[in-house]
Amino acid sequence: MNQKKLLAAFLFSILLILVGCQNGAKDTTTENSTPASQGNETKQEEVQEITATIEIFDLEDKKVESKTVELKDKQSLMEVLKENFEVDETNGLIIGVGELRANSDEKQYIAIKVNGELAAVGANDLIIEDGDVVSLSLEVWE
């Protein structure tokens, strides 16, 4: 009687192991297989154009320049600006872009807004995303 219980428990354990391994193998195959169309979509996404708009405003809030630029994924604002405009910067602080120049003697600086919100980080750390509208405007601090 004891041997029958032991044999039944052994067979049940083997059955559980086989079922568990079979499900794991099935999940692995599902995760690793990709339909041909999905592979094509991934390639199309890699080729997809990423753009942003850079707007430059003077002290009177008049738009001096506006340009739609192409960029690479995870590119900083500073990189994008240097590729598309003449940029003057000191230690990561933009003091001039395009025709716009900040005069520190007159307490001027260039403010950065992304999609209407004041940037919380500097141009070197600000990552631009597809469709962003970046505004650079000459401001005076008090």
Backbone as numpy.savetxt, mean C-alpha at the origin, in Angstrom:
# Nx Ny Nz CAx CAy CAz Cx Cy Cz
-12.19 -61.51 26.16 -13.01 -60.33 26.16 -12.14 -59.06 26.16
-11.10 -59.06 26.96 -10.19 -57.94 27.04 -9.47 -57.71 25.71
-9.13 -58.78 25.04 -8.44 -58.69 23.76 -9.36 -58.09 22.69
-10.65 -58.41 22.75 -11.61 -57.87 21.78 -11.74 -56.35 21.95
-11.77 -55.87 23.18 -11.86 -54.43 23.45 -10.59 -53.73 22.98
-9.46 -54.36 23.24 -8.19 -53.80 22.83 -8.09 -53.72 21.31
-8.53 -54.78 20.62 -8.52 -54.81 19.16 -9.47 -53.77 18.59
-10.66 -53.62 19.18 -11.63 -52.64 18.72 -11.08 -51.22 18.90
-10.44 -50.95 20.03 -9.86 -49.63 20.28 -8.73 -49.36 19.30
-7.90 -50.35 19.01 -6.81 -50.22 18.06 -7.34 -49.91 16.66
-8.35 -50.67 16.21 -8.92 -50.44 14.88 -9.59 -49.06 14.79
-10.25 -48.66 15.86 -10.89 -47.34 15.88 -9.84 -46.23 15.77
-8.71 -46.40 16.47 -7.62 -45.43 16.41 -7.05 -45.34 15.00
-6.84 -46.48 14.37 -6.33 -46.51 12.99 -7.31 -45.80 12.06
-8.60 -46.06 12.25 -9.63 -45.43 11.41 -9.60 -43.91 11.57
-9.47 -43.42 12.79 -9.40 -41.97 13.03 -8.16 -41.36 12.36
-7.04 -42.03 12.45 -5.81 -41.53 11.83 -5.97 -41.46 10.32
-6.54 -42.50 9.72 -6.74 -42.51 8.27 -7.68 -41.41 7.82
-8.77 -41.23 8.54 -9.73 -40.18 8.18 -9.08 -38.81 8.35
-8.34 -38.60 9.43 -7.66 -37.33 9.66 -6.64 -37.02 8.58
-5.86 -38.01 8.18 -4.86 -37.81 7.14 -5.51 -37.53 5.80
-6.61 -38.21 5.53 -7.30 -38.02 4.26 -7.84 -36.60 4.15
-8.43 -36.06 5.20 -8.94 -34.69 5.17 -7.81 -33.69 5.00
-6.68 -33.91 5.69 -5.53 -33.03 5.57 -5.00 -33.02 4.15
-4.90 -34.16 3.53 -4.41 -34.24 2.15 -5.36 -33.55 1.20
-6.66 -33.72 1.46 -7.66 -33.08 0.61 -7.56 -31.55 0.70
-7.40 -31.01 1.93 -7.29 -29.57 2.13 -6.03 -29.02 1.46
-4.91 -29.75 1.57 -3.66 -29.31 0.99 -3.78 -29.21 -0.52
-4.41 -30.19 -1.13 -4.59 -30.19 -2.58 -5.46 -29.02 -3.00
-6.52 -28.75 -2.24 -7.40 -27.64 -2.57 -6.66 -26.31 -2.47
-5.84 -26.14 -1.43 -5.12 -24.89 -1.25 -4.07 -24.68 -2.32
-3.39 -25.74 -2.73 -2.29 -25.60 -3.67 -2.73 -25.54 -5.12
-3.94 -25.99 -5.42 -4.37 -25.97 -6.81 -5.03 -24.64 -7.13
-4.69 -24.09 -8.27 -5.30 -22.85 -8.72 -5.79 -23.04 -10.14
-7.03 -22.66 -10.40 -7.51 -22.77 -11.77 -6.71 -21.86 -12.70
-6.68 -22.21 -13.95 -5.92 -21.43 -14.93 -6.39 -19.98 -14.97
-7.68 -19.77 -14.85 -8.19 -18.39 -14.93 -7.71 -17.56 -13.74
-7.58 -18.18 -12.56 -7.10 -17.44 -11.39 -5.67 -16.99 -11.59
-4.84 -17.82 -12.19 -3.46 -17.45 -12.48 -3.39 -16.27 -13.41
-4.28 -16.22 -14.40 -4.31 -15.09 -15.34 -4.73 -13.81 -14.64
-5.69 -13.90 -13.70 -6.13 -12.71 -12.97 -4.99 -12.13 -12.16
-4.19 -12.99 -11.54 -3.05 -12.52 -10.76 -2.08 -11.77 -11.65
-1.79 -12.29 -12.83 -0.87 -11.62 -13.75 -1.45 -10.28 -14.19
-2.77 -10.22 -14.41 -3.38 -8.96 -14.82 -3.28 -7.93 -13.70
-3.42 -8.38 -12.42 -3.32 -7.44 -11.31 -1.91 -6.87 -11.22
-0.90 -7.70 -11.50 0.48 -7.22 -11.45 0.73 -6.15 -12.51
0.07 -6.27 -13.65 0.25 -5.34 -14.74 -0.63 -4.10 -14.55
-1.64 -4.21 -13.69 -2.59 -3.12 -13.48 -1.87 -1.83 -13.12
-2.29 -0.76 -13.75 -1.69 0.55 -13.55 -2.17 1.16 -12.24
-1.22 1.67 -11.45 -1.55 2.36 -10.20 -1.29 3.84 -10.42
-2.28 4.67 -10.14 -2.13 6.11 -10.35 -2.58 6.88 -9.11
-2.06 8.08 -9.01 -2.46 9.03 -7.97 -2.39 10.42 -8.58
-3.07 11.35 -7.96 -3.05 12.73 -8.44 -2.32 13.59 -7.42
-1.38 14.38 -7.92 -0.62 15.31 -7.07 -1.07 16.72 -7.42
-1.54 17.45 -6.42 -1.98 18.84 -6.62 -1.10 19.75 -5.78
-0.71 20.89 -6.37 0.15 21.84 -5.68 -0.58 23.18 -5.58
-0.67 23.73 -4.34 -1.39 24.98 -4.09 -0.45 26.02 -3.49
-0.65 27.28 -3.89 0.16 28.37 -3.34 -0.46 28.90 -2.04
0.12 29.99 -1.52 -0.36 30.57 -0.26 -1.81 31.04 -0.31
-2.26 31.46 -1.47 -3.64 31.93 -1.62 -4.59 30.77 -1.93
-4.13 29.55 -1.79 -4.90 28.33 -2.05 -5.29 28.19 -3.52
-4.50 28.79 -4.40 -4.70 28.69 -5.84 -3.91 27.48 -6.35
-4.57 26.63 -7.14 -3.90 25.45 -7.67 -2.87 25.88 -8.71
-1.61 25.59 -8.42 -0.50 25.95 -9.29 -0.25 24.86 -10.32
-0.42 23.61 -9.89 -0.14 22.48 -10.77 -0.93 21.27 -10.30
-1.33 20.45 -11.25 -2.00 19.19 -10.95 -1.52 18.16 -11.97
-1.14 16.99 -11.46 -0.60 15.97 -12.35 -1.04 14.59 -11.86
-1.53 13.76 -12.79 -1.81 12.36 -12.47 -0.55 11.58 -12.80
-0.07 10.83 -11.81 1.20 10.13 -11.94 1.00 8.63 -11.81
1.85 7.88 -12.49 1.87 6.43 -12.34 2.90 6.09 -11.27
2.60 5.09 -10.48 3.51 4.72 -9.43 3.56 3.22 -9.23
4.59 2.79 -8.51 4.75 1.39 -8.16 4.05 1.14 -6.84
3.70 -0.12 -6.59 3.06 -0.50 -5.35 3.99 -0.20 -4.17
3.42 0.34 -3.09 4.13 0.65 -1.86 5.26 1.67 -2.05
4.98 2.69 -2.85 5.96 3.73 -3.11 5.65 4.93 -2.21
6.70 5.55 -1.65 6.49 6.69 -0.76 6.20 7.96 -1.57
5.59 8.92 -0.91 5.31 10.20 -1.56 6.59 10.85 -2.03
7.65 10.80 -1.23 8.91 11.43 -1.61 9.44 10.82 -2.91
9.38 9.49 -3.03 9.84 8.82 -4.26 9.01 9.27 -5.45
7.70 9.32 -5.28 6.80 9.73 -6.37 7.09 11.17 -6.77
7.25 12.04 -5.80 7.53 13.45 -6.10 8.84 13.60 -6.85
9.90 12.94 -6.38 11.21 13.06 -7.03 11.20 12.52 -8.46
10.35 11.54 -8.74 10.26 10.99 -10.09 9.47 11.90 -11.04
8.62 12.79 -10.48 7.71 13.55 -11.32 7.83 15.07 -11.23
8.56 15.56 -10.24 8.70 17.00 -10.04 10.14 17.32 -9.64
10.46 18.60 -9.72 11.71 19.07 -9.13 11.43 19.26 -7.64
12.20 18.58 -6.80 11.95 18.61 -5.36 13.19 19.10 -4.62
12.98 20.06 -3.70 14.02 20.48 -2.78 13.61 19.98 -1.40
14.51 19.26 -0.73 14.19 18.76 0.60 15.43 18.79 1.46
15.18 18.95 2.75 16.25 18.93 3.74 15.85 17.95 4.83
16.65 16.88 4.97 16.38 15.86 5.99 14.95 15.32 5.92
14.45 15.12 4.72 13.12 14.57 4.54 12.00 15.59 4.56
12.30 16.83 4.87 11.30 17.90 4.90 11.27 18.58 3.54
10.11 18.57 2.91 9.98 19.19 1.59 9.97 20.71 1.77
10.91 21.39 1.11 10.94 22.85 1.17 10.61 23.46 -0.19
10.53 22.61 -1.20 10.15 23.08 -2.53 9.72 21.92 -3.40
8.67 22.15 -4.19 8.21 21.16 -5.15 7.61 21.90 -6.34
8.08 21.54 -7.53 7.63 22.27 -8.71 8.00 23.74 -8.58
7.03 24.62 -8.78 7.27 26.06 -8.66 7.11 26.57 -7.22
6.63 25.72 -6.34 6.33 26.11 -4.97 7.59 26.05 -4.10
7.87 27.12 -3.35 9.02 27.17 -2.46 8.59 27.75 -1.12
8.96 27.07 -0.04 8.65 27.56 1.31 9.81 28.42 1.79
9.50 29.54 2.41 10.51 30.44 2.94 10.43 30.38 4.47
11.44 29.77 5.08 11.42 29.60 6.54 11.49 30.94 7.28
12.11 31.95 6.66 12.17 33.27 7.28 10.78 33.88 7.43
9.87 33.47 6.55 8.48 33.96 6.61 7.56 32.92 7.26
8.15 31.92 7.96 7.42 30.87 8.67 6.52 30.06 7.75
7.02 29.80 6.55 6.25 29.00 5.59 6.71 27.55 5.60
5.78 26.68 5.32 6.08 25.25 5.18 5.12 24.66 4.16
5.42 23.46 3.70 4.54 22.79 2.73 3.79 21.69 3.47
2.46 21.86 3.54 1.59 20.89 4.20 1.21 19.80 3.21
1.06 18.59 3.73 0.69 17.44 2.90 -0.67 16.93 3.36
-1.59 16.81 2.41 -2.90 16.21 2.67 -3.10 15.06 1.68
-3.68 13.98 2.17 -4.01 12.85 1.32 -5.52 12.64 1.41
-6.17 12.75 0.26 -7.63 12.62 0.20 -8.32 13.55 1.20
-7.80 14.77 1.31 -8.41 15.79 2.15 -8.00 15.74 3.62
-7.24 14.72 4.03 -6.83 14.59 5.43 -5.36 14.94 5.57
-5.03 15.74 6.60 -3.66 16.11 6.87 -2.84 14.84 7.15
-1.69 14.72 6.50 -0.84 13.54 6.67 -0.28 13.49 8.09
-0.26 12.29 8.66 0.25 12.10 10.01 1.74 11.79 10.03
2.32 11.52 8.84 3.74 11.20 8.73 4.35 12.04 7.61
5.67 12.05 7.54 6.37 12.81 6.52 6.34 12.12 5.16
6.83 12.81 4.15 6.78 12.33 2.77 7.57 11.03 2.57
8.65 10.82 3.33 9.42 9.59 3.21 8.66 8.38 3.73
7.77 8.57 4.69 7.05 7.46 5.32 5.62 7.30 4.80
5.16 8.26 4.01 3.79 8.23 3.52 3.71 7.37 2.25
3.03 6.24 2.33 2.88 5.33 1.20 1.63 5.72 0.42
1.81 5.95 -0.87 0.71 6.36 -1.74 0.01 5.13 -2.29
-1.31 5.18 -2.32 -2.12 4.07 -2.82 -2.86 4.49 -4.08
-3.35 3.50 -4.80 -4.06 3.75 -6.05 -5.25 4.67 -5.83
-5.34 5.72 -6.63 -6.47 6.64 -6.57 -6.33 7.76 -5.57
-5.25 7.78 -4.79 -5.07 8.86 -3.80 -4.95 10.21 -4.49
-5.45 11.24 -3.83 -5.25 12.63 -4.26 -4.39 13.28 -3.17
-3.18 13.64 -3.55 -2.24 14.25 -2.61 -2.16 15.74 -2.91
-2.41 16.55 -1.88 -2.33 18.00 -2.02 -1.14 18.52 -1.23
-0.33 19.30 -1.89 0.80 19.97 -1.26 0.48 21.46 -1.29
0.43 22.07 -0.12 0.04 23.48 -0.10 1.00 24.27 0.80
1.28 25.47 0.35 2.13 26.38 1.10 1.31 26.98 2.23
1.82 26.84 3.44 1.11 27.31 4.64 2.06 28.16 5.47
1.50 28.91 6.41 2.28 29.71 7.34 1.95 29.25 8.75
3.00 28.97 9.55 2.75 28.61 10.95 2.80 29.86 11.79
2.08 29.82 12.90 2.00 31.00 13.78 2.67 30.76 15.10
